[in-house]
Short mmCIF file of C-alpha atoms and ligand atoms in Angstrom, two decimals:
data_model
loop_
_atom_site.label_atom_id
_atom_site.label_comp_id
_atom_site.label_asym_id
_atom_site.label_seq_id
_atom_site.Cartn_x
_atom_site.Cartn_y
_atom_site.Cartn_z
CA MET A 1 112.25 118.81 -120.92
CA ARG A 2 112.51 115.27 -119.55
CA MET A 3 109.68 113.18 -118.15
CA TYR A 4 112.09 111.82 -115.53
CA ASP A 5 112.56 115.32 -114.06
CA ILE A 6 108.81 115.97 -113.99
CA ILE A 7 108.20 112.71 -112.10
CA ALA A 8 111.02 113.47 -109.64
CA LYS A 9 109.73 117.03 -109.06
CA LYS A 10 106.25 115.80 -108.17
CA ARG A 11 107.63 112.91 -106.15
CA ASP A 12 109.51 115.45 -104.03
CA GLY A 13 106.40 117.60 -103.52
CA GLY A 14 107.09 120.27 -106.14
CA THR A 15 104.54 122.28 -108.11
CA LEU A 16 104.45 121.58 -111.84
CA SER A 17 104.41 124.44 -114.33
CA ARG A 18 101.90 124.71 -117.17
CA GLU A 19 104.68 123.77 -119.61
CA GLU A 20 105.52 120.61 -117.65
CA ILE A 21 101.87 119.58 -117.43
CA ASN A 22 101.37 120.21 -121.16
CA PHE A 23 104.55 118.27 -121.96
CA PHE A 24 103.26 115.26 -120.03
CA VAL A 25 99.70 115.38 -121.41
CA SER A 26 100.66 115.88 -125.04
CA GLY A 27 103.55 113.39 -124.88
CA TYR A 28 101.46 110.69 -123.24
CA THR A 29 98.55 111.22 -125.65
CA ALA A 30 100.92 110.96 -128.62
CA GLY A 31 102.39 107.72 -127.28
CA GLU A 32 105.82 109.31 -126.78
CA ILE A 33 105.73 108.88 -123.00
CA PRO A 34 105.36 105.24 -121.96
CA ASP A 35 102.78 103.86 -119.53
CA TYR A 36 105.41 103.21 -116.86
CA GLN A 37 106.40 106.88 -116.66
CA ALA A 38 102.76 108.01 -116.71
CA SER A 39 102.03 105.49 -113.90
CA ALA A 40 104.92 106.87 -111.86
CA LEU A 41 103.68 110.44 -112.28
CA THR A 42 100.06 109.59 -111.44
CA MET A 43 101.25 107.76 -108.33
CA ALA A 44 103.34 110.79 -107.35
CA ILE A 45 100.29 113.03 -107.88
CA PHE A 46 98.23 110.58 -105.83
CA TRP A 47 100.60 111.03 -102.86
CA ARG A 48 101.63 114.65 -103.28
CA GLY A 49 98.39 116.16 -104.62
CA MET A 50 98.16 119.22 -106.85
CA THR A 51 97.45 122.87 -106.25
CA GLU A 52 94.20 124.40 -107.58
CA ARG A 53 96.19 125.95 -110.41
CA GLU A 54 97.91 122.67 -111.34
CA THR A 55 94.55 120.84 -111.33
CA ALA A 56 93.00 123.49 -113.58
CA GLU A 57 96.01 123.34 -115.96
CA LEU A 58 95.85 119.55 -116.05
CA THR A 59 92.11 119.69 -116.78
CA LEU A 60 92.53 122.14 -119.65
CA ALA A 61 95.51 120.28 -121.10
CA MET A 62 93.48 117.05 -121.05
CA ALA A 63 90.37 118.74 -122.49
CA HIS A 64 92.47 120.18 -125.34
CA SER A 65 94.29 116.90 -126.02
CA GLY A 66 91.60 116.24 -128.64
CA ASP A 67 88.51 117.84 -130.15
CA ILE A 68 86.31 120.25 -128.25
CA LEU A 69 82.78 119.53 -129.37
CA ASP A 70 80.69 122.38 -130.61
CA LEU A 71 77.14 121.38 -129.76
CA SER A 72 75.62 124.30 -131.61
CA PRO A 73 74.08 121.95 -134.24
CA ILE A 74 71.81 120.82 -131.38
CA SER A 75 69.12 123.32 -130.54
CA GLY A 76 68.34 124.29 -126.95
CA VAL A 77 70.34 124.30 -123.74
CA LYS A 78 72.31 121.04 -123.63
CA VAL A 79 72.73 119.24 -120.32
CA ASP A 80 75.17 116.59 -119.20
CA LYS A 81 75.60 114.66 -115.97
CA HIS A 82 78.50 112.72 -114.54
CA SER A 83 79.07 110.63 -111.44
CA THR A 84 82.38 110.23 -109.66
CA GLY A 85 81.67 106.51 -109.58
CA GLY A 86 79.65 104.31 -107.31
CA VAL A 87 78.42 100.79 -106.75
CA GLY A 88 75.05 100.02 -108.30
CA ASP A 89 74.96 103.53 -109.71
CA LYS A 90 72.61 103.28 -112.66
CA THR A 91 71.29 106.86 -112.38
CA SER A 92 72.28 107.88 -115.93
CA LEU A 93 70.17 105.08 -117.40
CA VAL A 94 67.13 106.42 -115.56
CA LEU A 95 67.86 110.11 -115.54
CA GLY A 96 68.83 110.55 -119.20
CA PRO A 97 65.48 109.28 -120.53
CA MET A 98 63.51 111.15 -117.81
CA VAL A 99 65.11 114.50 -118.61
CA ALA A 100 64.94 113.91 -122.38
CA ALA A 101 61.24 113.00 -122.06
CA LEU A 102 60.73 116.56 -120.78
CA GLY A 103 62.19 117.96 -123.98
CA VAL A 104 65.58 118.91 -122.50
CA PRO A 105 68.36 117.75 -124.88
CA VAL A 106 70.64 115.22 -123.19
CA ALA A 107 74.02 115.01 -124.94
CA LYS A 108 75.89 112.67 -122.66
CA MET A 109 79.30 111.18 -122.78
CA SER A 110 79.81 108.29 -120.39
CA GLY A 111 82.62 106.11 -119.17
CA ARG A 112 83.32 102.44 -118.60
CA GLY A 113 83.74 100.80 -115.20
CA LEU A 114 86.58 102.03 -113.05
CA GLY A 115 88.03 100.05 -110.14
CA HIS A 116 85.20 98.53 -108.13
CA THR A 117 82.62 100.88 -109.68
CA GLY A 118 80.55 100.26 -112.80
CA GLY A 119 80.26 102.47 -115.89
CA THR A 120 77.23 103.51 -117.92
CA ILE A 121 78.80 102.47 -121.23
CA ASP A 122 79.34 98.88 -120.09
CA LYS A 123 75.78 98.79 -118.74
CA LEU A 124 74.27 100.08 -121.98
CA GLU A 125 76.13 97.42 -123.92
CA SER A 126 73.90 94.88 -122.16
CA PHE A 127 71.29 95.80 -124.78
CA PRO A 128 72.09 93.43 -127.65
CA GLY A 129 73.59 95.41 -130.55
CA PHE A 130 73.85 98.72 -128.67
CA GLU A 131 76.56 100.94 -130.14
CA THR A 132 78.30 103.37 -127.82
CA GLY A 133 80.90 104.36 -130.39
CA ILE A 134 78.61 106.41 -132.63
CA SER A 135 80.04 109.18 -134.81
CA GLU A 136 79.79 112.84 -133.91
CA ARG A 137 77.28 113.33 -136.74
CA GLU A 138 75.02 110.53 -135.45
CA PHE A 139 75.37 111.88 -131.92
CA TYR A 140 74.06 115.33 -132.97
CA ALA A 141 71.41 113.84 -135.23
CA ASN A 142 70.08 111.59 -132.45
CA VAL A 143 69.90 114.40 -129.90
CA ASN A 144 68.04 116.56 -132.42
CA ARG A 145 65.68 113.74 -133.43
CA ILE A 146 64.88 111.97 -130.14
CA GLY A 147 66.38 114.34 -127.56
CA ILE A 148 69.09 112.03 -126.24
CA ALA A 149 72.37 110.32 -127.12
CA ILE A 150 74.79 108.58 -124.79
CA ALA A 151 78.17 107.90 -126.32
CA GLY A 152 81.41 106.42 -125.08
CA GLN A 153 84.59 108.39 -125.10
CA THR A 154 85.44 107.44 -128.64
CA GLY A 155 87.03 109.37 -131.42
CA ASN A 156 89.21 112.21 -130.42
CA LEU A 157 87.44 113.48 -127.33
CA ALA A 158 89.79 114.05 -124.37
CA PRO A 159 92.07 111.20 -125.56
CA ALA A 160 94.49 112.00 -122.74
CA ASP A 161 91.79 111.10 -120.23
CA LYS A 162 90.87 107.98 -122.15
CA LYS A 163 94.44 106.69 -121.80
CA LEU A 164 94.93 107.90 -118.24
CA TYR A 165 91.56 106.54 -117.06
CA ALA A 166 92.44 103.04 -118.26
CA LEU A 167 95.92 103.32 -116.74
CA ARG A 168 94.67 104.59 -113.35
CA ASP A 169 92.08 101.80 -113.27
CA VAL A 170 94.81 99.16 -113.11
CA THR A 171 97.52 101.04 -111.17
CA ALA A 172 95.57 101.94 -107.99
CA THR A 173 95.70 105.65 -108.76
CA VAL A 174 92.01 106.44 -109.05
CA GLU A 175 91.34 107.89 -105.59
CA SER A 176 92.99 111.27 -106.05
CA ILE A 177 91.06 114.56 -105.98
CA PRO A 178 93.09 116.34 -108.72
CA LEU A 179 93.12 113.26 -110.97
CA ILE A 180 89.37 112.67 -110.64
CA ALA A 181 88.57 116.38 -111.04
CA ALA A 182 90.76 116.67 -114.16
CA SER A 183 89.43 113.39 -115.60
CA ILE A 184 85.78 114.33 -115.23
CA MET A 185 85.99 118.01 -116.05
CA SER A 186 88.26 117.55 -119.09
CA LYS A 187 85.62 115.24 -120.61
CA LYS A 188 82.75 117.51 -119.66
CA ILE A 189 84.48 120.59 -121.07
CA ALA A 190 85.39 118.76 -124.30
CA ALA A 191 81.87 117.35 -124.62
CA GLY A 192 80.47 120.87 -124.84
CA ALA A 193 77.26 120.85 -122.73
CA ASP A 194 76.03 124.17 -121.32
CA VAL A 195 74.81 122.70 -118.03
CA ILE A 196 76.85 120.13 -116.09
CA VAL A 197 75.43 118.28 -113.09
CA LEU A 198 77.92 116.26 -111.07
CA ASP A 199 77.06 113.48 -108.67
CA VAL A 200 79.91 113.32 -106.18
CA LYS A 201 79.75 110.14 -104.13
CA THR A 202 80.96 109.79 -100.58
CA GLY A 203 81.25 106.72 -98.39
CA SER A 204 82.69 103.23 -98.33
CA GLY A 205 81.72 102.46 -101.93
CA ALA A 206 83.01 105.78 -103.31
CA PHE A 207 86.50 106.88 -104.24
CA MET A 208 86.07 109.70 -101.73
CA LYS A 209 85.58 107.87 -98.45
CA THR A 210 84.84 110.94 -96.33
CA GLU A 211 82.37 113.76 -96.78
CA GLU A 212 85.21 116.24 -96.35
CA GLN A 213 87.11 114.79 -99.33
CA ALA A 214 83.92 114.63 -101.41
CA LEU A 215 83.25 118.30 -100.66
CA LEU A 216 86.77 119.28 -101.72
CA LEU A 217 86.32 117.37 -104.98
CA ALA A 218 82.87 118.85 -105.57
CA ARG A 219 84.10 122.42 -105.00
CA GLU A 220 87.14 121.89 -107.21
CA MET A 221 85.01 120.63 -110.11
CA VAL A 222 82.37 123.34 -109.74
CA ARG A 223 85.14 125.96 -109.72
CA ILE A 224 86.73 124.55 -112.89
CA GLY A 225 83.37 124.30 -114.70
CA THR A 226 82.29 127.79 -113.67
CA ASN A 227 85.61 129.29 -114.76
CA VAL A 228 85.12 127.97 -118.28
CA GLY A 229 81.57 129.33 -118.44
CA ARG A 230 79.55 126.16 -117.84
CA LYS A 231 76.69 126.21 -115.34
CA THR A 232 77.98 123.55 -112.96
CA THR A 233 76.27 122.02 -109.93
CA ALA A 234 77.55 119.21 -107.74
CA VAL A 235 75.32 117.04 -105.58
CA VAL A 236 77.21 115.17 -102.85
CA SER A 237 75.41 111.88 -102.23
CA ASN A 238 75.89 108.97 -99.88
CA MET A 239 77.53 105.78 -101.18
CA ASP A 240 77.88 103.82 -97.94
CA GLU A 241 75.75 101.11 -99.46
CA PRO A 242 75.00 100.31 -103.12
CA LEU A 243 72.41 102.48 -104.81
CA GLY A 244 69.26 100.42 -105.30
CA TYR A 245 69.62 96.66 -104.99
CA ALA A 246 71.31 95.51 -108.19
CA VAL A 247 75.08 95.58 -108.86
CA GLY A 248 76.33 94.28 -112.23
CA ASN A 249 75.70 95.40 -115.77
CA SER A 250 72.52 93.76 -117.08
CA LEU A 251 71.13 93.42 -113.53
CA GLU A 252 71.40 97.19 -113.16
CA VAL A 253 69.79 97.74 -116.53
CA ILE A 254 66.79 95.71 -115.33
CA GLU A 255 66.56 97.84 -112.17
CA ALA A 256 66.78 101.02 -114.23
CA ILE A 257 63.96 99.78 -116.47
CA ASN A 258 61.86 98.95 -113.40
CA THR A 259 62.46 102.45 -112.06
CA LEU A 260 61.32 104.03 -115.32
CA ASP A 261 58.32 101.71 -115.18
CA GLY A 262 57.35 103.13 -111.77
CA HIS A 263 58.56 100.40 -109.43
CA GLY A 264 62.19 101.16 -108.72
CA PRO A 265 64.01 101.47 -105.39
CA GLU A 266 63.32 104.60 -103.34
CA ASP A 267 66.94 105.73 -103.01
CA LEU A 268 67.57 105.51 -106.76
CA LEU A 269 64.43 107.49 -107.51
CA GLU A 270 65.28 110.14 -104.90
CA LEU A 271 68.73 110.67 -106.38
CA CYS A 272 67.41 110.79 -109.95
CA LEU A 273 64.84 113.41 -108.96
CA GLU A 274 67.48 115.53 -107.22
CA LEU A 275 70.02 115.37 -110.07
CA GLY A 276 67.28 115.63 -112.68
CA SER A 277 65.83 118.76 -111.09
CA HIS A 278 69.19 120.55 -111.44
CA MET A 279 69.41 119.49 -115.07
CA VAL A 280 65.86 120.61 -115.86
CA VAL A 281 66.06 123.93 -113.96
CA GLY A 282 69.56 124.57 -115.38
CA ALA A 283 68.15 124.13 -118.88
CA GLY A 284 65.37 126.59 -118.09
CA ALA A 285 62.61 123.98 -118.52
CA ALA A 286 61.20 124.48 -115.01
CA GLU A 287 61.02 127.45 -112.66
CA ASN A 288 62.25 125.62 -109.59
CA ALA A 289 63.27 122.22 -108.20
CA LYS A 290 59.78 121.42 -106.90
CA GLU A 291 58.18 121.94 -110.29
CA ALA A 292 61.00 120.01 -112.02
CA LYS A 293 60.56 117.01 -109.70
CA LYS A 294 56.81 116.99 -110.32
CA GLU A 295 57.41 116.90 -114.07
CA LEU A 296 60.06 114.19 -113.73
CA LEU A 297 57.58 112.04 -111.82
CA ARG A 298 54.96 112.68 -114.49
CA VAL A 299 57.14 111.19 -117.24
CA ILE A 300 57.52 108.05 -115.15
CA ASP A 301 53.76 107.84 -114.53
CA ASP A 302 52.81 108.29 -118.17
CA LYS A 303 55.63 105.92 -119.30
CA SER A 304 57.11 108.48 -121.68
CA ALA A 305 60.54 108.16 -119.98
CA LEU A 306 60.43 104.38 -120.43
CA ARG A 307 59.55 104.86 -124.11
CA LYS A 308 62.44 107.33 -124.37
CA LEU A 309 64.85 104.66 -123.14
CA ALA A 310 63.58 102.27 -125.84
CA GLU A 311 64.01 105.05 -128.44
CA LEU A 312 67.58 105.67 -127.22
CA VAL A 313 68.42 101.97 -127.47
CA GLU A 314 66.93 101.69 -130.96
CA ALA A 315 68.62 104.90 -132.15
CA GLN A 316 71.98 103.44 -131.16
CA LYS A 317 71.24 100.17 -132.97
CA GLY A 318 70.34 98.15 -129.87
CA ASP A 319 67.34 95.90 -129.38
CA GLY A 320 64.73 98.21 -127.86
CA ARG A 321 62.39 95.26 -127.25
CA ALA A 322 64.60 94.40 -124.26
CA VAL A 323 63.16 97.43 -122.46
CA TYR A 324 59.81 95.63 -122.40
CA ASP A 325 61.16 92.07 -122.24
CA THR A 326 64.24 91.89 -120.02
CA ALA A 327 64.67 88.18 -120.83
CA LEU A 328 66.42 89.49 -123.97
CA LEU A 329 69.27 90.89 -121.82
CA PRO A 330 72.34 88.75 -121.00
CA ALA A 331 71.61 86.29 -118.17
CA SER A 332 74.00 84.21 -116.07
CA SER A 333 73.87 80.43 -115.70
CA ILE A 334 74.55 80.08 -111.95
CA VAL A 335 72.40 81.62 -109.20
CA ARG A 336 73.37 81.33 -105.52
CA THR A 337 71.87 82.96 -102.43
CA VAL A 338 73.63 84.12 -99.27
CA GLU A 339 71.62 83.78 -96.06
CA ALA A 340 71.73 85.64 -92.73
CA LYS A 341 73.48 83.63 -90.04
CA GLU A 342 71.69 85.43 -87.19
CA ASP A 343 68.63 87.56 -86.50
CA GLY A 344 69.11 91.31 -86.43
CA TYR A 345 69.10 94.68 -88.14
CA VAL A 346 71.44 95.48 -91.01
CA GLU A 347 73.77 98.13 -89.56
CA GLY A 348 75.82 98.52 -92.71
CA ILE A 349 77.01 96.90 -95.92
CA ALA A 350 80.65 97.06 -97.03
CA CYS A 351 79.82 98.80 -100.28
CA ASP A 352 83.28 98.55 -101.87
CA THR A 353 83.28 94.80 -101.11
CA VAL A 354 80.03 94.39 -103.01
CA GLY A 355 81.57 96.24 -105.98
CA LEU A 356 84.69 94.11 -105.74
CA CYS A 357 82.65 90.89 -105.64
CA SER A 358 80.82 91.92 -108.80
CA MET A 359 84.21 92.59 -110.39
CA VAL A 360 85.55 89.21 -109.26
CA LEU A 361 82.50 87.51 -110.80
CA GLY A 362 83.65 89.06 -114.10
CA GLY A 363 81.56 92.24 -114.11
CA GLY A 364 84.59 94.59 -113.97
CA ARG A 365 88.08 94.81 -115.43
CA GLU A 366 91.24 93.44 -113.78
CA THR A 367 93.50 94.67 -116.58
CA LYS A 368 93.11 97.17 -119.42
CA GLU A 369 92.45 94.28 -121.81
CA SER A 370 89.87 92.39 -119.70
CA VAL A 371 86.57 91.58 -121.38
CA ILE A 372 83.72 91.89 -118.93
CA ASP A 373 80.78 89.54 -118.43
CA LEU A 374 77.64 91.65 -118.70
CA SER A 375 75.34 89.08 -117.08
CA VAL A 376 77.01 88.59 -113.68
CA GLY A 377 76.55 90.50 -110.44
CA ILE A 378 74.76 90.64 -107.15
CA VAL A 379 71.25 91.59 -106.16
CA LEU A 380 70.90 92.61 -102.53
CA ASN A 381 67.78 91.54 -100.74
CA LYS A 382 68.36 93.52 -97.55
CA LYS A 383 69.67 97.05 -97.19
CA THR A 384 70.79 99.09 -94.21
CA CYS A 385 68.09 99.35 -91.48
CA ASP A 386 66.20 96.26 -92.74
CA TYR A 387 65.50 93.43 -90.34
CA ALA A 388 66.84 90.00 -91.32
CA ALA A 389 65.83 86.80 -89.55
CA LYS A 390 68.34 83.93 -89.47
CA GLY A 391 68.07 82.12 -92.83
CA ASP A 392 66.62 85.11 -94.72
CA THR A 393 68.29 85.82 -98.06
CA LEU A 394 70.69 88.74 -97.78
CA ALA A 395 71.86 88.70 -101.39
CA THR A 396 71.73 86.66 -104.58
CA PHE A 397 74.86 86.07 -106.66
CA TYR A 398 74.64 85.66 -110.45
CA ALA A 399 77.68 83.96 -112.01
CA ASN A 400 78.93 81.96 -114.96
CA ASP A 401 82.11 80.53 -113.51
CA ALA A 402 82.07 78.32 -110.38
CA ALA A 403 85.61 79.26 -109.27
CA LYS A 404 84.92 82.99 -109.61
CA LEU A 405 81.69 82.51 -107.69
CA GLU A 406 83.51 80.80 -104.79
CA ASP A 407 86.12 83.57 -104.75
CA ALA A 408 83.42 86.26 -104.70
CA LEU A 409 81.43 84.46 -101.99
CA SER A 410 84.47 84.18 -99.74
CA ARG A 411 85.22 87.89 -100.16
CA PHE A 412 81.57 88.65 -99.34
CA GLU A 413 81.85 87.00 -95.88
CA GLY A 414 81.25 89.71 -93.31
CA ALA A 415 80.08 92.29 -95.87
CA TYR A 416 76.83 92.67 -93.91
CA ARG A 417 77.13 94.09 -90.40
CA ILE A 418 74.15 92.84 -88.41
CA GLY A 419 73.31 94.15 -84.93
CA GLU A 420 70.61 93.83 -82.32
CA ASN A 421 69.23 97.33 -82.41
CA PRO A 422 67.24 99.20 -85.05
CA VAL A 423 69.37 101.62 -87.10
CA ARG A 424 68.59 105.18 -88.27
CA LYS A 425 68.58 105.68 -92.05
CA GLN A 426 71.34 108.00 -93.28
CA LYS A 427 70.52 110.95 -95.52
CA LEU A 428 71.16 110.20 -99.20
CA ILE A 429 71.62 113.79 -100.41
CA ARG A 430 74.35 115.43 -98.35
CA HIS A 431 75.24 118.75 -100.02
CA ILE A 432 74.54 120.81 -103.10
CA ILE A 433 77.39 122.97 -104.39
CA THR A 434 76.86 125.72 -106.93
CA GLU A 435 78.72 128.81 -107.91
CA GLU A 436 77.16 131.64 -109.85
CA LEU A 437 78.74 132.36 -113.21
CA PRO A 438 80.78 135.59 -113.04
N1 URA B 1 84.90 109.14 -113.26
C1 URA B 1 85.73 109.65 -114.20
O1 URA B 1 85.32 109.95 -115.31
N2 URA B 1 87.01 109.79 -113.88
C2 URA B 1 87.51 109.48 -112.69
O2 URA B 1 88.68 109.67 -112.47
C3 URA B 1 86.65 108.96 -111.71
C4 URA B 1 85.33 108.79 -112.02
#
């Protein structure tokens, strides 16, 4: 079999066989197929798509490219959550501790930033000393001891996805339903949780720009998860503007801490309660969503979820004091505000532009080797529907490099659409997709 023929077949709209998919996945993982051929194939898949069967085969081949975790050393029903990627999406930092504070074991594997979207692993590394590359043994031990561990995709877990994820990030091949479905579900299958809750984003800041595409992706992933015996739910949520106000690693960590401390943004809390209720009910720790949400609010009120975050940070060798003193988190040296040029209502915010600006400031990766700046980013002051008078602050930029700041500010021009008339708030939670296990 030759990689050249596989690329040409997909380029011409053909359907790949299981053998061809396995040949590509195993060869690329082993380093026998070079990046340029893998890039060509992913670009061909981007344009030509994949059938349901091809996507399922690709997912399984990627899941089996490394170890499949057996989480049986952890007692209880294990839950995991994954987002398709958004701007300002710090839900895992809030949700993990909330669910764990209710006694539901959270064994979570997270990713780094991708394209204009941020990743939980980068955000967690804002805590000085935090280790995301913990061993499997430590991972199990931490979940058993404190109820939660969040690890990066280290070791030998879905190594095919690890390589492809980094490649897609820098070759403009992220926004593909089969590639996203296979990437996420291969990791989730390999990571072994019994209950998987997926947050599928739709809108200008998401990889799936339309609700229709997001629904296709959600259904595809739920189907794959269900077929391998995992209780899988997908929540389709709006990403037409950043979630919360903060975009950028340590800035988002601060917002997550504030949310766990009871004063976070409404949209972030709403999404955490929705996703969290599926995790808690799926694990059998609450009868129904209403009861689960009540319990999730209780662990914010009594601060046990905030304490759980500090325990998580400490357990992974980070400085847990930063949960109570955010001055210990990385901070930028330059602060600049952007003001409204006219009076009016915020009709919309170009969400992908905000993500891109954060990346340009240094908060995301331009190449596979880029080292990111954890302290930079943007904090919005106005969100959609808010009224802004001329001169009001729309957003604050946090930077360390004057040239990068100027570049980001010029890209930000026109990111806010301001109009004369009041605007109706869009619904955050759009759809919930489940499929009963056969
Ligand atoms: N998140 C992932 O893990 N993979 C993707 O391809 C997109 C978002």
